[in-house]
Amino acid sequence: MGEFIGELIALFADGFHRRWHVARTRRRLAAGRPVRIPCSARSGPRPEYVNGSLHITPGARAAAFRARGTDRLDLPAGGTFHEPEPDTWHSQDWAATAYLPPGAEQPVHLQVDSRYLPMVHVALADPRSRQVA
């Protein structure tokens, strides 16, 4: 029974913390300040998903995915979004999207908590926009 209660406490604490972080991220983007969004990414040179964060600066021409032990992956803004195949997802708990940067041949697969996904779409599709969705 104690194990079950411990799991419930962790679940509720994570939910509260995530809601707080999403609200803080929205406020920072609306104010024109840079943010980091927890994210997993997979691209051509990376055959598997890597956990890291997406660094977004409002108005910048690119966002950057950074993870420990890997090179920085720049994602130029102005590309298109596509729905990835469900069997390519890293985590079924996070929303997945495939981003095809302008001039690229292969998309970058991104997975973020679904509450962050609209912010990622706005930041990469129209970097001059301060709309936070």
Short mmCIF file of N, CA, C and O in Angstrom, two decimals:
data_model
loop_
_atom_site.label_atom_id
_atom_site.label_comp_id
_atom_site.label_asym_id
_atom_site.label_seq_id
_atom_site.Cartn_x
_atom_site.Cartn_y
_atom_site.Cartn_z
N MET A 1 0.82 -1.19 0.00
CA MET A 1 0.00 0.00 0.00
C MET A 1 0.87 1.26 0.00
O MET A 1 0.56 2.23 -0.68
N GLY A 2 1.96 1.23 0.77
CA GLY A 2 2.86 2.38 0.83
C GLY A 2 3.49 2.67 -0.52
O GLY A 2 3.71 3.82 -0.89
N GLU A 3 3.78 1.60 -1.28
CA GLU A 3 4.37 1.77 -2.61
C GLU A 3 3.38 2.47 -3.54
O GLU A 3 3.75 3.36 -4.32
N PHE A 4 2.12 2.11 -3.45
CA PHE A 4 1.07 2.71 -4.25
C PHE A 4 0.92 4.19 -3.91
O PHE A 4 0.81 5.04 -4.81
N ILE A 5 0.94 4.53 -2.64
CA ILE A 5 0.82 5.92 -2.21
C ILE A 5 2.02 6.72 -2.70
O ILE A 5 1.88 7.86 -3.15
N GLY A 6 3.20 6.12 -2.64
CA GLY A 6 4.40 6.78 -3.15
C GLY A 6 4.29 7.10 -4.63
O GLY A 6 4.70 8.17 -5.09
N GLU A 7 3.74 6.17 -5.40
CA GLU A 7 3.54 6.40 -6.85
C GLU A 7 2.55 7.54 -7.09
O GLU A 7 2.75 8.35 -7.99
N LEU A 8 1.48 7.58 -6.32
CA LEU A 8 0.49 8.65 -6.47
C LEU A 8 1.09 10.02 -6.13
O LEU A 8 0.82 11.01 -6.83
N ILE A 9 1.89 10.07 -5.08
CA ILE A 9 2.51 11.34 -4.70
C ILE A 9 3.43 11.82 -5.82
O ILE A 9 3.41 13.00 -6.20
N ALA A 10 4.22 10.93 -6.36
CA ALA A 10 5.12 11.30 -7.46
C ALA A 10 4.33 11.76 -8.68
O ALA A 10 4.71 12.73 -9.35
N LEU A 11 3.24 11.10 -8.98
CA LEU A 11 2.40 11.47 -10.12
C LEU A 11 1.83 12.87 -9.96
O LEU A 11 1.92 13.71 -10.88
N PHE A 12 1.26 13.17 -8.81
CA PHE A 12 0.67 14.49 -8.59
C PHE A 12 1.73 15.58 -8.52
O PHE A 12 1.53 16.69 -9.03
N ALA A 13 2.86 15.30 -7.90
CA ALA A 13 3.93 16.30 -7.81
C ALA A 13 4.47 16.62 -9.20
O ALA A 13 4.72 17.78 -9.52
N ASP A 14 4.65 15.61 -10.06
CA ASP A 14 5.14 15.84 -11.41
C ASP A 14 4.14 16.66 -12.21
O ASP A 14 4.52 17.57 -12.94
N GLY A 15 2.86 16.34 -12.08
CA GLY A 15 1.83 17.09 -12.80
C GLY A 15 1.81 18.56 -12.42
O GLY A 15 1.73 19.44 -13.27
N PHE A 16 1.92 18.83 -11.13
CA PHE A 16 1.94 20.22 -10.65
C PHE A 16 3.18 20.94 -11.16
O PHE A 16 3.10 22.05 -11.67
N HIS A 17 4.33 20.30 -11.04
CA HIS A 17 5.58 20.91 -11.49
C HIS A 17 5.55 21.18 -12.98
O HIS A 17 5.97 22.24 -13.45
N ARG A 18 5.04 20.25 -13.77
CA ARG A 18 4.98 20.42 -15.23
C ARG A 18 4.05 21.58 -15.60
O ARG A 18 4.38 22.39 -16.46
N ARG A 19 2.88 21.67 -14.95
CA ARG A 19 1.96 22.78 -15.24
C ARG A 19 2.62 24.13 -14.93
O ARG A 19 2.47 25.09 -15.68
N TRP A 20 3.32 24.19 -13.81
CA TRP A 20 4.01 25.42 -13.42
C TRP A 20 5.08 25.78 -14.45
O TRP A 20 5.20 26.93 -14.85
N HIS A 21 5.85 24.80 -14.90
CA HIS A 21 6.92 25.06 -15.87
C HIS A 21 6.36 25.50 -17.22
O HIS A 21 6.92 26.39 -17.88
N VAL A 22 5.25 24.90 -17.66
CA VAL A 22 4.63 25.30 -18.93
C VAL A 22 4.15 26.75 -18.84
O VAL A 22 4.37 27.54 -19.76
N ALA A 23 3.50 27.12 -17.74
CA ALA A 23 3.02 28.50 -17.57
C ALA A 23 4.20 29.47 -17.55
O ALA A 23 4.14 30.54 -18.18
N ARG A 24 5.26 29.11 -16.87
CA ARG A 24 6.47 29.96 -16.82
C ARG A 24 7.09 30.09 -18.21
O ARG A 24 7.50 31.19 -18.61
N THR A 25 7.13 29.02 -18.96
CA THR A 25 7.69 29.05 -20.31
C THR A 25 6.86 29.96 -21.22
O THR A 25 7.42 30.76 -21.98
N ARG A 26 5.55 29.87 -21.12
CA ARG A 26 4.68 30.76 -21.92
C ARG A 26 4.93 32.23 -21.59
O ARG A 26 5.00 33.07 -22.49
N ARG A 27 5.02 32.53 -20.30
CA ARG A 27 5.26 33.92 -19.89
C ARG A 27 6.60 34.43 -20.41
O ARG A 27 6.70 35.56 -20.90
N ARG A 28 7.64 33.61 -20.33
CA ARG A 28 8.96 34.02 -20.80
C ARG A 28 8.97 34.24 -22.31
O ARG A 28 9.57 35.20 -22.80
N LEU A 29 8.32 33.36 -23.07
CA LEU A 29 8.25 33.54 -24.53
C LEU A 29 7.49 34.81 -24.88
O LEU A 29 7.89 35.55 -25.78
N ALA A 30 6.38 35.05 -24.20
CA ALA A 30 5.59 36.26 -24.47
C ALA A 30 6.38 37.53 -24.16
O ALA A 30 6.20 38.55 -24.81
N ALA A 31 7.29 37.44 -23.20
CA ALA A 31 8.12 38.59 -22.84
C ALA A 31 9.36 38.70 -23.72
O ALA A 31 10.16 39.62 -23.55
N GLY A 32 9.56 37.76 -24.64
CA GLY A 32 10.70 37.80 -25.54
C GLY A 32 11.98 37.24 -24.93
O GLY A 32 13.07 37.53 -25.40
N ARG A 33 11.85 36.43 -23.90
CA ARG A 33 13.03 35.86 -23.23
C ARG A 33 13.27 34.44 -23.71
O ARG A 33 12.34 33.72 -24.05
N PRO A 34 14.51 33.98 -23.72
CA PRO A 34 14.82 32.61 -24.17
C PRO A 34 14.33 31.57 -23.17
O PRO A 34 14.22 31.85 -21.97
N VAL A 35 13.99 30.40 -23.70
CA VAL A 35 13.50 29.30 -22.86
C VAL A 35 14.16 27.99 -23.28
O VAL A 35 14.71 27.88 -24.37
N ARG A 36 14.09 27.02 -22.38
CA ARG A 36 14.53 25.65 -22.67
C ARG A 36 13.33 24.75 -22.43
O ARG A 36 12.71 24.78 -21.37
N ILE A 37 13.03 23.92 -23.42
CA ILE A 37 11.90 23.00 -23.33
C ILE A 37 12.43 21.58 -23.32
O ILE A 37 13.18 21.20 -24.22
N PRO A 38 12.07 20.78 -22.31
CA PRO A 38 12.52 19.37 -22.29
C PRO A 38 12.02 18.67 -23.55
O PRO A 38 10.86 18.80 -23.92
N CYS A 39 12.90 17.92 -24.19
CA CYS A 39 12.58 17.38 -25.51
C CYS A 39 13.44 16.16 -25.80
O CYS A 39 14.54 16.02 -25.26
N SER A 40 12.95 15.29 -26.67
CA SER A 40 13.75 14.21 -27.24
C SER A 40 13.79 14.44 -28.74
O SER A 40 12.81 14.88 -29.33
N ALA A 41 14.93 14.15 -29.36
CA ALA A 41 15.07 14.40 -30.79
C ALA A 41 15.79 13.24 -31.46
O ALA A 41 16.62 12.57 -30.86
N ARG A 42 15.44 13.06 -32.74
CA ARG A 42 16.11 12.06 -33.57
C ARG A 42 16.20 12.65 -34.97
O ARG A 42 15.24 13.18 -35.50
N SER A 43 17.40 12.59 -35.55
CA SER A 43 17.58 13.09 -36.91
C SER A 43 18.46 12.13 -37.67
O SER A 43 18.87 11.09 -37.14
N GLY A 44 18.80 12.47 -38.91
CA GLY A 44 19.60 11.61 -39.77
C GLY A 44 20.86 11.06 -39.11
O GLY A 44 21.05 9.86 -39.04
N PRO A 45 21.73 11.93 -38.58
CA PRO A 45 22.95 11.40 -37.97
C PRO A 45 22.71 10.71 -36.63
O PRO A 45 23.55 9.97 -36.16
N ARG A 46 21.56 10.93 -36.04
CA ARG A 46 21.22 10.29 -34.77
C ARG A 46 20.18 9.21 -35.03
O ARG A 46 19.00 9.51 -35.21
N PRO A 47 20.56 7.95 -35.04
CA PRO A 47 19.61 6.89 -35.37
C PRO A 47 18.58 6.62 -34.27
O PRO A 47 17.56 6.00 -34.51
N GLU A 48 18.82 7.11 -33.07
CA GLU A 48 17.87 6.88 -31.98
C GLU A 48 17.61 8.21 -31.28
O GLU A 48 18.35 9.17 -31.43
N TYR A 49 16.53 8.22 -30.51
CA TYR A 49 16.17 9.44 -29.78
C TYR A 49 17.19 9.74 -28.70
O TYR A 49 17.72 8.85 -28.06
N VAL A 50 17.44 11.03 -28.52
CA VAL A 50 18.35 11.52 -27.48
C VAL A 50 17.55 12.50 -26.63
O VAL A 50 16.89 13.39 -27.16
N ASN A 51 17.61 12.34 -25.32
CA ASN A 51 16.93 13.27 -24.41
C ASN A 51 17.79 14.50 -24.20
O ASN A 51 18.99 14.41 -24.00
N GLY A 52 17.15 15.66 -24.26
CA GLY A 52 17.85 16.92 -24.07
C GLY A 52 16.86 18.04 -23.91
O GLY A 52 15.79 17.86 -23.33
N SER A 53 17.19 19.20 -24.46
CA SER A 53 16.26 20.33 -24.39
C SER A 53 16.37 21.15 -25.66
O SER A 53 17.42 21.21 -26.31
N LEU A 54 15.26 21.77 -26.00
CA LEU A 54 15.17 22.63 -27.17
C LEU A 54 15.31 24.07 -26.67
O LEU A 54 14.52 24.53 -25.85
N HIS A 55 16.33 24.77 -27.13
CA HIS A 55 16.60 26.14 -26.71
C HIS A 55 15.97 27.08 -27.74
O HIS A 55 16.39 27.08 -28.89
N ILE A 56 14.99 27.85 -27.29
CA ILE A 56 14.25 28.74 -28.18
C ILE A 56 14.43 30.18 -27.71
O ILE A 56 14.24 30.48 -26.54
N THR A 57 14.80 31.03 -28.64
CA THR A 57 14.89 32.47 -28.38
C THR A 57 13.90 33.13 -29.33
O THR A 57 14.02 32.99 -30.55
N PRO A 58 12.90 33.84 -28.81
CA PRO A 58 11.92 34.49 -29.68
C PRO A 58 12.59 35.43 -30.67
O PRO A 58 13.49 36.19 -30.32
N GLY A 59 12.19 35.33 -31.92
CA GLY A 59 12.73 36.18 -32.97
C GLY A 59 14.00 35.65 -33.61
O GLY A 59 14.45 36.18 -34.62
N ALA A 60 14.58 34.59 -33.05
CA ALA A 60 15.81 34.03 -33.63
C ALA A 60 15.47 33.24 -34.89
O ALA A 60 14.36 32.74 -35.04
N ARG A 61 16.44 33.09 -35.77
CA ARG A 61 16.22 32.37 -37.01
C ARG A 61 16.36 30.87 -36.85
O ARG A 61 16.13 30.12 -37.79
N ALA A 62 16.76 30.43 -35.67
CA ALA A 62 16.93 28.99 -35.44
C ALA A 62 16.73 28.68 -33.96
O ALA A 62 16.93 29.54 -33.10
N ALA A 63 16.33 27.46 -33.70
CA ALA A 63 16.29 26.93 -32.34
C ALA A 63 17.40 25.88 -32.29
O ALA A 63 17.84 25.38 -33.32
N ALA A 64 17.84 25.53 -31.11
CA ALA A 64 18.92 24.57 -30.99
C ALA A 64 18.51 23.44 -30.04
O ALA A 64 17.99 23.71 -28.96
N PHE A 65 18.77 22.22 -30.46
CA PHE A 65 18.57 21.07 -29.58
C PHE A 65 19.93 20.74 -28.98
O PHE A 65 20.92 20.59 -29.71
N ARG A 66 19.96 20.64 -27.67
CA ARG A 66 21.21 20.32 -26.98
C ARG A 66 20.97 19.16 -26.03
O ARG A 66 19.96 19.10 -25.35
N ALA A 67 21.94 18.27 -26.01
CA ALA A 67 21.92 17.13 -25.10
C ALA A 67 23.34 16.86 -24.65
O ALA A 67 24.29 17.12 -25.39
N ARG A 68 23.48 16.33 -23.47
CA ARG A 68 24.82 16.01 -22.97
C ARG A 68 25.48 14.95 -23.83
O ARG A 68 24.86 13.96 -24.21
N GLY A 69 26.74 15.18 -24.12
CA GLY A 69 27.52 14.20 -24.87
C GLY A 69 27.27 14.17 -26.36
O GLY A 69 27.77 13.31 -27.06
N THR A 70 26.49 15.12 -26.88
CA THR A 70 26.23 15.16 -28.32
C THR A 70 26.48 16.57 -28.83
O THR A 70 26.55 17.53 -28.07
N ASP A 71 26.60 16.68 -30.13
CA ASP A 71 26.77 17.99 -30.75
C ASP A 71 25.44 18.73 -30.76
O ASP A 71 24.37 18.13 -30.76
N ARG A 72 25.54 20.03 -30.81
CA ARG A 72 24.36 20.88 -30.91
C ARG A 72 23.70 20.67 -32.27
O ARG A 72 24.39 20.59 -33.29
N LEU A 73 22.39 20.60 -32.29
CA LEU A 73 21.64 20.43 -33.53
C LEU A 73 20.82 21.70 -33.75
O LEU A 73 19.88 21.97 -33.00
N ASP A 74 21.20 22.50 -34.76
CA ASP A 74 20.46 23.73 -35.06
C ASP A 74 19.27 23.41 -35.96
O ASP A 74 19.40 22.67 -36.93
N LEU A 75 18.13 23.98 -35.61
CA LEU A 75 16.90 23.80 -36.39
C LEU A 75 16.49 25.15 -36.94
O LEU A 75 15.90 25.96 -36.23
N PRO A 76 16.79 25.43 -38.22
CA PRO A 76 16.39 26.71 -38.81
C PRO A 76 14.87 26.86 -38.81
O PRO A 76 14.14 25.90 -39.06
N ALA A 77 14.40 28.05 -38.53
CA ALA A 77 12.97 28.31 -38.49
C ALA A 77 12.42 28.44 -39.91
O ALA A 77 13.16 28.66 -40.87
N GLY A 78 11.12 28.28 -40.04
CA GLY A 78 10.45 28.44 -41.32
C GLY A 78 10.18 27.15 -42.06
O GLY A 78 9.76 27.16 -43.21
N GLY A 79 10.38 26.03 -41.40
CA GLY A 79 10.13 24.73 -42.02
C GLY A 79 8.68 24.31 -41.88
O GLY A 79 7.81 25.10 -41.55
N THR A 80 8.44 23.03 -42.14
CA THR A 80 7.08 22.50 -42.07
C THR A 80 7.02 21.35 -41.07
O THR A 80 8.02 20.67 -40.82
N PHE A 81 5.84 21.14 -40.53
CA PHE A 81 5.62 20.06 -39.56
C PHE A 81 4.84 18.93 -40.21
O PHE A 81 3.95 19.18 -41.03
N HIS A 82 5.17 17.72 -39.85
CA HIS A 82 4.49 16.53 -40.37
C HIS A 82 4.23 15.58 -39.21
O HIS A 82 4.95 15.60 -38.21
N GLU A 83 3.25 14.73 -39.37
CA GLU A 83 2.96 13.73 -38.34
C GLU A 83 3.86 12.52 -38.55
O GLU A 83 3.88 11.95 -39.64
N PRO A 84 4.61 12.12 -37.53
CA PRO A 84 5.48 10.95 -37.69
C PRO A 84 4.69 9.66 -37.54
O PRO A 84 3.56 9.65 -37.04
N GLU A 85 5.28 8.58 -37.96
CA GLU A 85 4.66 7.27 -37.79
C GLU A 85 4.69 6.91 -36.31
O GLU A 85 5.71 7.08 -35.65
N PRO A 86 3.59 6.39 -35.76
CA PRO A 86 3.56 6.05 -34.33
C PRO A 86 4.63 5.05 -33.91
O PRO A 86 5.09 5.10 -32.78
N ASP A 87 5.06 4.17 -34.79
CA ASP A 87 6.07 3.19 -34.39
C ASP A 87 7.47 3.81 -34.29
O ASP A 87 8.40 3.16 -33.83
N THR A 88 7.63 5.07 -34.71
CA THR A 88 8.92 5.73 -34.58
C THR A 88 9.00 6.59 -33.32
O THR A 88 9.99 7.25 -33.08
N TRP A 89 7.94 6.59 -32.52
CA TRP A 89 7.93 7.41 -31.32
C TRP A 89 8.87 6.85 -30.28
O TRP A 89 9.06 5.64 -30.15
N HIS A 90 9.43 7.74 -29.50
CA HIS A 90 10.34 7.36 -28.42
C HIS A 90 9.54 7.09 -27.15
O HIS A 90 9.81 6.14 -26.43
N SER A 91 8.57 7.92 -26.86
CA SER A 91 7.77 7.79 -25.65
C SER A 91 6.31 8.04 -26.01
O SER A 91 5.98 9.09 -26.56
N GLN A 92 5.46 7.12 -25.71
CA GLN A 92 4.04 7.28 -26.02
C GLN A 92 3.38 8.35 -25.13
O GLN A 92 2.27 8.78 -25.39
N ASP A 93 4.07 8.76 -24.07
CA ASP A 93 3.51 9.77 -23.17
C ASP A 93 3.72 11.19 -23.68
O ASP A 93 3.09 12.11 -23.20
N TRP A 94 4.62 11.38 -24.63
CA TRP A 94 4.90 12.71 -25.15
C TRP A 94 4.37 12.84 -26.56
O TRP A 94 4.32 11.87 -27.31
N ALA A 95 3.97 14.05 -26.95
CA ALA A 95 3.48 14.30 -28.30
C ALA A 95 4.65 14.30 -29.27
O ALA A 95 5.73 14.82 -28.96
N ALA A 96 4.46 13.71 -30.42
CA ALA A 96 5.52 13.62 -31.42
C ALA A 96 5.17 14.47 -32.63
O ALA A 96 4.00 14.63 -32.98
N THR A 97 6.20 15.00 -33.25
CA THR A 97 6.04 15.73 -34.49
C THR A 97 7.34 15.59 -35.29
O THR A 97 8.40 15.37 -34.72
N ALA A 98 7.23 15.68 -36.58
CA ALA A 98 8.41 15.66 -37.44
C ALA A 98 8.55 17.05 -38.04
O ALA A 98 7.61 17.58 -38.62
N TYR A 99 9.71 17.65 -37.88
CA TYR A 99 9.97 18.99 -38.39
C TYR A 99 10.95 18.90 -39.54
O TYR A 99 12.05 18.37 -39.39
N LEU A 100 10.55 19.40 -40.69
CA LEU A 100 11.41 19.43 -41.87
C LEU A 100 11.93 20.85 -42.05
O LEU A 100 11.20 21.73 -42.51
N PRO A 101 13.19 21.10 -41.65
CA PRO A 101 13.75 22.45 -41.80
C PRO A 101 13.84 22.84 -43.27
O PRO A 101 13.92 21.97 -44.15
N PRO A 102 13.85 24.14 -43.57
CA PRO A 102 13.95 24.57 -44.97
C PRO A 102 15.24 24.05 -45.61
O PRO A 102 16.31 24.16 -45.02
N GLY A 103 15.11 23.45 -46.77
CA GLY A 103 16.27 22.95 -47.51
C GLY A 103 16.79 21.60 -47.05
O GLY A 103 17.73 21.08 -47.63
N ALA A 104 16.19 21.00 -46.03
CA ALA A 104 16.66 19.70 -45.54
C ALA A 104 15.97 18.57 -46.29
O ALA A 104 14.86 18.74 -46.81
N GLU A 105 16.63 17.44 -46.38
CA GLU A 105 16.06 16.29 -47.06
C GLU A 105 15.28 15.38 -46.11
O GLU A 105 14.33 14.74 -46.51
N GLN A 106 15.73 15.30 -44.86
CA GLN A 106 15.07 14.43 -43.89
C GLN A 106 14.59 15.25 -42.70
O GLN A 106 15.26 16.20 -42.28
N PRO A 107 13.45 14.87 -42.14
CA PRO A 107 12.92 15.61 -41.00
C PRO A 107 13.66 15.25 -39.71
O PRO A 107 14.32 14.22 -39.61
N VAL A 108 13.52 16.13 -38.74
CA VAL A 108 13.99 15.88 -37.39
C VAL A 108 12.75 15.51 -36.58
O VAL A 108 11.77 16.23 -36.58
N HIS A 109 12.80 14.36 -35.93
CA HIS A 109 11.66 13.91 -35.11
C HIS A 109 11.83 14.47 -33.71
O HIS A 109 12.87 14.28 -33.08
N LEU A 110 10.81 15.16 -33.24
CA LEU A 110 10.83 15.76 -31.92
C LEU A 110 9.70 15.20 -31.08
O LEU A 110 8.61 14.95 -31.60
N GLN A 111 9.96 15.02 -29.80
CA GLN A 111 8.91 14.64 -28.87
C GLN A 111 9.00 15.52 -27.64
O GLN A 111 10.07 15.66 -27.04
N VAL A 112 7.88 16.14 -27.30
CA VAL A 112 7.78 17.00 -26.13
C VAL A 112 6.47 16.70 -25.42
O VAL A 112 5.57 16.09 -26.00
N ASP A 113 6.35 17.15 -24.20
CA ASP A 113 5.07 17.06 -23.51
C ASP A 113 4.05 17.82 -24.35
O ASP A 113 4.36 18.88 -24.91
N SER A 114 2.86 17.31 -24.47
CA SER A 114 1.86 17.89 -25.38
C SER A 114 1.55 19.35 -25.06
O SER A 114 1.14 20.10 -25.93
N ARG A 115 1.76 19.78 -23.82
CA ARG A 115 1.49 21.18 -23.47
C ARG A 115 2.52 22.13 -24.06
O ARG A 115 2.26 23.31 -24.21
N TYR A 116 3.70 21.62 -24.40
CA TYR A 116 4.75 22.44 -25.01
C TYR A 116 4.65 22.47 -26.53
O TYR A 116 5.22 23.34 -27.18
N LEU A 117 3.96 21.50 -27.13
CA LEU A 117 3.95 21.36 -28.58
C LEU A 117 3.49 22.61 -29.32
O LEU A 117 4.13 23.01 -30.31
N PRO A 118 2.41 23.31 -28.90
CA PRO A 118 2.04 24.53 -29.62
C PRO A 118 3.13 25.60 -29.59
O PRO A 118 3.34 26.31 -30.58
N MET A 119 3.87 25.69 -28.49
CA MET A 119 4.96 26.67 -28.41
C MET A 119 6.09 26.31 -29.37
O MET A 119 6.67 27.19 -30.00
N VAL A 120 6.38 25.03 -29.50
CA VAL A 120 7.42 24.58 -30.42
C VAL A 120 7.00 24.88 -31.86
O VAL A 120 7.79 25.37 -32.66
N HIS A 121 5.74 24.62 -32.18
CA HIS A 121 5.24 24.89 -33.54
C HIS A 121 5.36 26.37 -33.88
O HIS A 121 5.82 26.72 -34.97
N VAL A 122 4.94 27.25 -32.97
CA VAL A 122 5.00 28.69 -33.24
C VAL A 122 6.45 29.15 -33.36
O VAL A 122 6.80 29.90 -34.26
N ALA A 123 7.32 28.67 -32.47
CA ALA A 123 8.72 29.11 -32.48
C ALA A 123 9.45 28.70 -33.75
O ALA A 123 10.27 29.46 -34.26
N LEU A 124 9.16 27.52 -34.27
CA LEU A 124 9.87 27.06 -35.47
C LEU A 124 9.18 27.47 -36.76
O LEU A 124 9.83 27.64 -37.78
N ALA A 125 7.88 27.64 -36.75
CA ALA A 125 7.16 28.00 -37.97
C ALA A 125 7.26 29.50 -38.26
O ALA A 125 7.44 29.91 -39.40
N ASP A 126 7.15 30.34 -37.22
CA ASP A 126 7.19 31.78 -37.40
C ASP A 126 7.97 32.41 -36.25
O ASP A 126 7.39 32.79 -35.24
N PRO A 127 9.28 32.50 -36.38
CA PRO A 127 10.10 32.96 -35.26
C PRO A 127 9.86 34.41 -34.84
O PRO A 127 10.14 34.77 -33.72
N ARG A 128 9.34 35.25 -35.74
CA ARG A 128 9.10 36.65 -35.38
C ARG A 128 7.84 36.81 -34.55
O ARG A 128 7.61 37.86 -33.96
N SER A 129 7.01 35.81 -34.52
CA SER A 129 5.76 35.89 -33.78
C SER A 129 6.03 35.78 -32.29
O SER A 129 6.84 35.00 -31.84
N ARG A 130 5.30 36.55 -31.54
CA ARG A 130 5.39 36.43 -30.09
C ARG A 130 4.16 35.73 -29.54
O ARG A 130 3.96 35.65 -28.35
N GLN A 131 3.33 35.26 -30.43
CA GLN A 131 2.15 34.49 -30.02
C GLN A 131 2.64 33.19 -29.42
O GLN A 131 3.53 32.54 -29.92
N VAL A 132 2.08 32.80 -28.30
CA VAL A 132 2.56 31.62 -27.61
C VAL A 132 1.58 30.47 -27.69
O VAL A 132 1.83 29.42 -27.14
N ALA A 133 0.52 30.61 -28.36
CA ALA A 133 -0.51 29.58 -28.56
C ALA A 133 -1.06 29.06 -27.26
O ALA A 133 -0.47 28.65 -26.35
#
